[in-house]
PDB file of C-alpha atoms in Angstrom:
ATOM      1  CA  UNK W 286     104.174  51.840  54.338  1.00 79.00           C
ATOM      2  CA  UNK W 287     103.129  55.476  54.799  1.00 93.00           C
ATOM      3  CA  UNK W 288     104.835  57.602  57.437  1.00 97.00           C
ATOM      4  CA  UNK W 289     102.489  58.109  60.396  1.00 97.00           C
ATOM      5  CA  UNK W 290     104.896  59.653  62.906  1.00 97.00           C
ATOM      6  CA  UNK W 291     107.280  58.405  65.578  1.00 98.00           C
ATOM      7  CA  UNK W 292     105.585  56.732  68.523  1.00 97.00           C
ATOM      8  CA  UNK W 293     106.328  57.109  72.226  1.00 97.00           C
ATOM      9  CA  UNK W 294     107.813  53.616  71.989  1.00 98.00           C
ATOM     10  CA  UNK W 295     110.627  55.000  69.834  1.00 98.00           C
ATOM     11  CA  UNK W 296     111.516  57.645  72.421  1.00 98.00           C
ATOM     12  CA  UNK W 297     111.255  55.135  75.254  1.00 98.00           C
ATOM     13  CA  UNK W 298     113.520  52.743  73.360  1.00 98.00           C
ATOM     14  CA  UNK W 299     116.349  55.299  73.271  1.00 98.00           C
ATOM     15  CA  UNK W 300     115.654  56.491  76.805  1.00 97.00           C
ATOM     16  CA  UNK W 301     116.181  52.948  78.047  1.00 98.00           C
ATOM     17  CA  UNK W 302     119.131  52.308  75.710  1.00 98.00           C
ATOM     18  CA  UNK W 303     121.012  55.214  77.293  1.00 97.00           C
ATOM     19  CA  UNK W 304     120.693  53.406  80.618  1.00 97.00           C
ATOM     20  CA  UNK W 305     121.293  49.851  79.399  1.00 97.00           C
ATOM     21  CA  UNK W 306     123.481  50.009  76.288  1.00 97.00           C
ATOM     22  CA  UNK W 307     124.092  46.272  76.037  1.00 96.00           C
ATOM     23  CA  UNK W 308     123.622  43.503  73.529  1.00 96.00           C
ATOM     24  CA  UNK W 309     121.123  41.803  75.819  1.00 97.00           C
ATOM     25  CA  UNK W 310     118.909  44.911  75.920  1.00 97.00           C
ATOM     26  CA  UNK W 311     119.189  45.353  72.155  1.00 97.00           C
ATOM     27  CA  UNK W 312     118.291  41.761  71.378  1.00 97.00           C
ATOM     28  CA  UNK W 313     115.326  41.886  73.738  1.00 98.00           C
ATOM     29  CA  UNK W 314     114.001  45.079  72.106  1.00 98.00           C
ATOM     30  CA  UNK W 315     115.127  44.632  68.509  1.00 97.00           C
ATOM     31  CA  UNK W 316     111.531  44.325  67.319  1.00 98.00           C
ATOM     32  CA  UNK W 317     110.783  47.728  68.858  1.00 98.00           C
ATOM     33  CA  UNK W 318     113.736  49.242  67.001  1.00 98.00           C
ATOM     34  CA  UNK W 319     112.613  47.703  63.705  1.00 98.00           C
ATOM     35  CA  UNK W 320     108.966  48.720  64.080  1.00 98.00           C
ATOM     36  CA  UNK W 321     109.182  52.062  65.900  1.00 98.00           C
ATOM     37  CA  UNK W 322     112.461  53.463  64.532  1.00 98.00           C
ATOM     38  CA  UNK W 323     113.759  51.806  61.379  1.00 98.00           C
ATOM     39  CA  UNK W 324     110.455  51.341  59.555  1.00 98.00           C
ATOM     40  CA  UNK W 325     109.262  54.955  60.081  1.00 98.00           C
ATOM     41  CA  UNK W 326     112.645  56.270  58.914  1.00 98.00           C
ATOM     42  CA  UNK W 327     112.354  54.178  55.771  1.00 98.00           C
ATOM     43  CA  UNK W 328     108.829  55.484  55.139  1.00 98.00           C
ATOM     44  CA  UNK W 329     109.973  59.065  55.694  1.00 97.00           C
ATOM     45  CA  UNK W 330     112.908  58.539  53.335  1.00 97.00           C
ATOM     46  CA  UNK W 331     110.623  57.236  50.603  1.00 97.00           C
ATOM     47  CA  UNK W 332     108.336  60.247  50.930  1.00 97.00           C
ATOM     48  CA  UNK W 333     111.114  62.860  50.832  1.00 98.00           C
ATOM     49  CA  UNK W 334     113.303  61.228  48.175  1.00 97.00           C
ATOM     50  CA  UNK W 335     111.558  62.685  45.086  1.00 97.00           C
ATOM     51  CA  UNK W 336     112.475  66.217  46.157  1.00 97.00           C
ATOM     52  CA  UNK W 337     115.744  65.823  48.063  1.00 97.00           C
ATOM     53  CA  UNK W 338     117.290  62.568  46.902  1.00 97.00           C
ATOM     54  CA  UNK W 339     118.048  59.203  48.444  1.00 97.00           C
ATOM     55  CA  UNK W 340     118.366  59.179  52.210  1.00 97.00           C
ATOM     56  CA  UNK W 341     121.060  57.127  53.927  1.00 97.00           C
ATOM     57  CA  UNK W 342     119.787  55.679  57.197  1.00 98.00           C
ATOM     58  CA  UNK W 343     122.811  55.103  59.397  1.00 97.00           C
ATOM     59  CA  UNK W 344     123.528  51.773  61.023  1.00 96.00           C
ATOM     60  CA  UNK W 345     122.702  51.625  64.742  1.00 96.00           C
ATOM     61  CA  UNK W 346     126.048  50.092  65.681  1.00 96.00           C
ATOM     62  CA  UNK W 347     128.958  52.158  66.984  1.00 93.00           C
ATOM     63  CA  UNK W 348     132.511  51.692  65.685  1.00 88.00           C
ATOM     64  CA  UNK W 349     134.330  50.975  68.952  1.00 82.00           C
ATOM     65  CA  UNK W 350     137.652  49.816  67.519  1.00 84.00           C
ATOM     66  CA  UNK W 351     139.549  52.928  68.606  1.00 80.00           C
ATOM     67  CA  UNK W 352     137.081  54.354  71.124  1.00 80.00           C
ATOM     68  CA  UNK W 353     137.426  54.456  74.896  1.00 83.00           C
ATOM     69  CA  UNK W 354     133.650  54.145  75.132  1.00 87.00           C
ATOM     70  CA  UNK W 355     132.900  50.526  74.219  1.00 91.00           C
ATOM     71  CA  UNK W 356     129.114  50.714  74.384  1.00 94.00           C
ATOM     72  CA  UNK W 357     127.967  48.927  71.218  1.00 95.00           C
ATOM     73  CA  UNK W 358     124.954  50.980  70.058  1.00 97.00           C
ATOM     74  CA  UNK W 359     124.303  54.564  69.053  1.00 97.00           C
ATOM     75  CA  UNK W 360     121.826  56.320  71.323  1.00 97.00           C
ATOM     76  CA  UNK W 361     120.158  58.031  68.377  1.00 98.00           C
ATOM     77  CA  UNK W 362     119.060  57.179  64.862  1.00 98.00           C
ATOM     78  CA  UNK W 363     120.407  59.468  62.177  1.00 97.00           C
ATOM     79  CA  UNK W 364     119.737  59.792  58.471  1.00 98.00           C
ATOM     80  CA  UNK W 365     121.472  61.912  55.838  1.00 98.00           C
ATOM     81  CA  UNK W 366     120.759  63.090  52.302  1.00 98.00           C
ATOM     82  CA  UNK W 367     124.043  63.975  50.633  1.00 96.00           C
ATOM     83  CA  UNK W 368     124.380  66.389  47.707  1.00 94.00           C
ATOM     84  CA  UNK W 369     128.188  66.797  47.842  1.00 92.00           C
ATOM     85  CA  UNK W 370     130.957  65.196  49.941  1.00 90.00           C
ATOM     86  CA  UNK W 371     129.831  65.324  53.599  1.00 93.00           C
ATOM     87  CA  UNK W 372     127.289  67.983  52.634  1.00 96.00           C
ATOM     88  CA  UNK W 373     123.524  67.772  52.756  1.00 97.00           C
ATOM     89  CA  UNK W 374     120.486  67.449  55.016  1.00 98.00           C
ATOM     90  CA  UNK W 375     120.257  65.581  58.330  1.00 98.00           C
ATOM     91  CA  UNK W 376     117.499  64.102  60.506  1.00 98.00           C
ATOM     92  CA  UNK W 377     117.859  62.554  63.955  1.00 98.00           C
ATOM     93  CA  UNK W 378     115.684  60.764  66.506  1.00 98.00           C
ATOM     94  CA  UNK W 379     116.810  60.236  70.097  1.00 98.00           C
ATOM     95  CA  UNK W 380     115.505  60.235  73.638  1.00 97.00           C
ATOM     96  CA  UNK W 381     115.399  64.033  73.321  1.00 97.00           C
ATOM     97  CA  UNK W 382     113.007  63.918  70.374  1.00 98.00           C
ATOM     98  CA  UNK W 383     113.576  64.922  66.754  1.00 98.00           C
ATOM     99  CA  UNK W 384     116.240  67.234  65.343  1.00 98.00           C
ATOM    100  CA  UNK W 385     116.837  68.313  61.741  1.00 98.00           C
ATOM    101  CA  UNK W 386     119.635  70.232  60.093  1.00 98.00           C
ATOM    102  CA  UNK W 387     121.975  70.683  57.178  1.00 97.00           C
ATOM    103  CA  UNK W 388     125.403  71.865  56.104  1.00 97.00           C
ATOM    104  CA  UNK W 389     128.780  70.121  55.923  1.00 95.00           C
ATOM    105  CA  UNK W 390     130.160  68.042  58.762  1.00 94.00           C
ATOM    106  CA  UNK W 391     133.761  67.534  57.615  1.00 90.00           C
ATOM    107  CA  UNK W 392     136.006  68.579  54.758  1.00 88.00           C
ATOM    108  CA  UNK W 393     139.255  67.529  53.173  1.00 89.00           C
ATOM    109  CA  UNK W 394     142.004  70.155  53.056  1.00 91.00           C
ATOM    110  CA  UNK W 395     141.141  70.923  49.442  1.00 92.00           C
ATOM    111  CA  UNK W 396     137.419  71.309  50.048  1.00 92.00           C
ATOM    112  CA  UNK W 397     137.938  73.367  53.202  1.00 94.00           C
ATOM    113  CA  UNK W 398     140.304  75.655  51.301  1.00 94.00           C
ATOM    114  CA  UNK W 399     137.626  76.157  48.634  1.00 94.00           C
ATOM    115  CA  UNK W 400     134.996  77.021  51.241  1.00 96.00           C
ATOM    116  CA  UNK W 401     137.339  79.482  52.953  1.00 96.00           C
ATOM    117  CA  UNK W 402     138.227  81.098  49.645  1.00 96.00           C
ATOM    118  CA  UNK W 403     134.515  81.647  49.001  1.00 96.00           C
ATOM    119  CA  UNK W 404     134.060  83.080  52.511  1.00 97.00           C
ATOM    120  CA  UNK W 405     137.033  85.390  51.926  1.00 97.00           C
ATOM    121  CA  UNK W 406     135.523  86.675  48.670  1.00 96.00           C
ATOM    122  CA  UNK W 407     133.480  89.826  49.322  1.00 96.00           C
ATOM    123  CA  UNK W 408     130.639  88.724  47.040  1.00 97.00           C
ATOM    124  CA  UNK W 409     130.222  85.049  47.968  1.00 97.00           C
ATOM    125  CA  UNK W 410     131.227  85.617  51.593  1.00 97.00           C
ATOM    126  CA  UNK W 411     128.559  88.262  52.013  1.00 97.00           C
ATOM    127  CA  UNK W 412     126.064  85.884  50.393  1.00 98.00           C
ATOM    128  CA  UNK W 413     126.826  83.231  53.027  1.00 98.00           C
ATOM    129  CA  UNK W 414     126.509  85.797  55.813  1.00 97.00           C
ATOM    130  CA  UNK W 415     123.039  86.740  54.570  1.00 98.00           C
ATOM    131  CA  UNK W 416     121.985  83.092  54.370  1.00 98.00           C
ATOM    132  CA  UNK W 417     123.110  82.397  57.937  1.00 98.00           C
ATOM    133  CA  UNK W 418     121.594  85.615  59.273  1.00 97.00           C
ATOM    134  CA  UNK W 419     118.256  84.716  57.712  1.00 97.00           C
ATOM    135  CA  UNK W 420     118.392  81.209  59.187  1.00 98.00           C
ATOM    136  CA  UNK W 421     119.353  82.534  62.617  1.00 96.00           C
ATOM    137  CA  UNK W 422     116.309  84.794  62.620  1.00 96.00           C
ATOM    138  CA  UNK W 423     114.171  81.758  61.795  1.00 94.00           C
ATOM    139  CA  UNK W 424     115.116  79.711  64.874  1.00 93.00           C
ATOM    140  CA  UNK W 425     118.020  77.778  63.351  1.00 98.00           C
ATOM    141  CA  UNK W 426     121.112  77.273  65.524  1.00 97.00           C
ATOM    142  CA  UNK W 427     124.461  77.685  63.772  1.00 96.00           C
ATOM    143  CA  UNK W 428     127.190  75.243  64.771  1.00 96.00           C
ATOM    144  CA  UNK W 429     130.253  73.375  63.638  1.00 96.00           C
ATOM    145  CA  UNK W 430     133.825  72.632  64.623  1.00 96.00           C
ATOM    146  CA  UNK W 431     135.926  75.811  64.729  1.00 96.00           C
ATOM    147  CA  UNK W 432     139.533  76.801  65.229  1.00 96.00           C
ATOM    148  CA  UNK W 433     140.389  78.719  68.384  1.00 93.00           C
ATOM    149  CA  UNK W 434     142.770  80.896  66.388  1.00 93.00           C
ATOM    150  CA  UNK W 435     142.685  82.292  62.861  1.00 94.00           C
ATOM    151  CA  UNK W 436     143.315  79.923  59.943  1.00 95.00           C
ATOM    152  CA  UNK W 437     146.702  80.235  58.312  1.00 93.00           C
ATOM    153  CA  UNK W 438     146.858  82.861  55.595  1.00 93.00           C
ATOM    154  CA  UNK W 439     144.029  85.050  56.905  1.00 95.00           C
ATOM    155  CA  UNK W 440     144.177  88.197  59.018  1.00 95.00           C
ATOM    156  CA  UNK W 441     142.757  88.126  62.528  1.00 95.00           C
ATOM    157  CA  UNK W 442     140.746  91.270  61.745  1.00 95.00           C
ATOM    158  CA  UNK W 443     139.115  89.798  58.629  1.00 96.00           C
ATOM    159  CA  UNK W 444     135.444  90.896  58.564  1.00 96.00           C
ATOM    160  CA  UNK W 445     134.335  87.259  58.367  1.00 97.00           C
ATOM    161  CA  UNK W 446     137.008  85.728  60.590  1.00 97.00           C
ATOM    162  CA  UNK W 447     134.410  83.840  62.659  1.00 96.00           C
ATOM    163  CA  UNK W 448     133.197  82.032  59.536  1.00 97.00           C
ATOM    164  CA  UNK W 449     136.750  81.415  58.342  1.00 97.00           C
ATOM    165  CA  UNK W 450     137.489  79.569  61.595  1.00 97.00           C
ATOM    166  CA  UNK W 451     134.930  76.885  60.747  1.00 97.00           C
ATOM    167  CA  UNK W 452     136.233  73.423  59.862  1.00 96.00           C
ATOM    168  CA  UNK W 453     132.638  72.261  59.571  1.00 96.00           C
ATOM    169  CA  UNK W 454     129.483  74.323  59.318  1.00 97.00           C
ATOM    170  CA  UNK W 455     125.937  73.216  59.925  1.00 96.00           C
ATOM    171  CA  UNK W 456     122.681  74.531  61.289  1.00 97.00           C
ATOM    172  CA  UNK W 457     120.067  72.598  63.199  1.00 97.00           C
ATOM    173  CA  UNK W 458     116.669  72.943  64.788  1.00 97.00           C
ATOM    174  CA  UNK W 459     115.325  70.774  67.584  1.00 97.00           C
ATOM    175  CA  UNK W 460     111.660  69.835  67.489  1.00 98.00           C
ATOM    176  CA  UNK W 461     112.043  68.086  70.815  1.00 97.00           C
ATOM    177  CA  UNK W 462     108.810  66.436  71.899  1.00 97.00           C
ATOM    178  CA  UNK W 463     106.471  68.648  69.920  1.00 97.00           C
ATOM    179  CA  UNK W 464     103.248  66.764  69.158  1.00 98.00           C
ATOM    180  CA  UNK W 465     103.944  66.962  65.423  1.00 98.00           C
ATOM    181  CA  UNK W 466     106.722  64.357  65.695  1.00 98.00           C
ATOM    182  CA  UNK W 467     104.050  61.770  66.452  1.00 98.00           C
ATOM    183  CA  UNK W 468     101.995  62.598  63.365  1.00 98.00           C
ATOM    184  CA  UNK W 469     102.169  62.313  59.563  1.00 98.00           C
ATOM    185  CA  UNK W 470     102.553  66.118  59.475  1.00 98.00           C
ATOM    186  CA  UNK W 471     106.190  65.689  60.502  1.00 98.00           C
ATOM    187  CA  UNK W 472     106.933  65.023  56.816  1.00 98.00           C
ATOM    188  CA  UNK W 473     105.826  68.552  55.936  1.00 98.00           C
ATOM    189  CA  UNK W 474     107.792  70.034  58.842  1.00 98.00           C
ATOM    190  CA  UNK W 475     110.983  68.303  57.689  1.00 98.00           C
ATOM    191  CA  UNK W 476     110.323  69.207  54.056  1.00 98.00           C
ATOM    192  CA  UNK W 477     109.742  72.873  54.909  1.00 98.00           C
ATOM    193  CA  UNK W 478     112.810  72.969  57.150  1.00 98.00           C
ATOM    194  CA  UNK W 479     115.065  71.391  54.549  1.00 98.00           C
ATOM    195  CA  UNK W 480     113.778  73.829  51.929  1.00 98.00           C
ATOM    196  CA  UNK W 481     114.819  76.686  54.229  1.00 98.00           C
ATOM    197  CA  UNK W 482     118.287  75.132  54.400  1.00 98.00           C
ATOM    198  CA  UNK W 483     118.607  74.632  50.653  1.00 98.00           C
ATOM    199  CA  UNK W 484     120.435  77.959  50.042  1.00 98.00           C
ATOM    200  CA  UNK W 485     123.094  76.970  52.603  1.00 98.00           C
ATOM    201  CA  UNK W 486     123.454  73.422  51.327  1.00 97.00           C
ATOM    202  CA  UNK W 487     123.679  74.596  47.727  1.00 96.00           C
ATOM    203  CA  UNK W 488     126.155  77.373  48.616  1.00 97.00           C
ATOM    204  CA  UNK W 489     128.501  74.779  50.130  1.00 96.00           C
ATOM    205  CA  UNK W 490     127.922  72.191  47.407  1.00 95.00           C
ATOM    206  CA  UNK W 491     128.716  74.711  44.680  1.00 94.00           C
ATOM    207  CA  UNK W 492     132.223  75.080  46.118  1.00 89.00           C
ATOM    208  CA  UNK W 493     132.950  71.456  46.955  1.00 82.00           C
ATOM    209  CA  UNK W 494     130.995  68.948  44.871  1.00 69.00           C
ATOM    210  CA  UNK W 495     133.689  68.593  42.198  1.00 64.00           C
ATOM    211  CA  UNK W 496     136.578  68.320  44.669  1.00 53.00           C
ATOM    212  CA  UNK W 497     138.009  65.276  46.403  1.00 53.00           C
TER     213      UNK W 497
END
């Protein structure tokens, strides 16, 4: 099927799921999930795959084995295109609309060390700063898990200490309830956004894609 946009039914589904996150609600509305959420994600994935690669559409079920929160279902649908370990492009649908982003969301000690070494380097570190500055000027929000103190082995007055504190680094943009999310034109919006993020994704991947 061709992607035609996400319907109001998809947003309503997650709005109600946040209130009634139970198996009984899910079973009663599973057809809505399949038709209004899963199927459009699959169509979007098929359209974007030739340029970005295969998209992984995450399962809707939460892993509650070690969680205090035992609600069984995720209150959003996420999808990810990976180009290196935990690195790539992201798309999400929830009761708050559509959000897209990219970067890396976790790193092994070895991969994180490689990223920090590249940040520390005056040439590649400055390159990352320019990429993030350009994205920030273009309405992208920079986020990620960060240390409260400096990472071991680096000076507190390092010119890029804020970047060195990152244990994950990603940028995102919320489309919210903009009319485009309900139309086929959302494909072009996601494609254009992910192209803007390509320098960041490739900068990270170049340092980590050969590491465990």
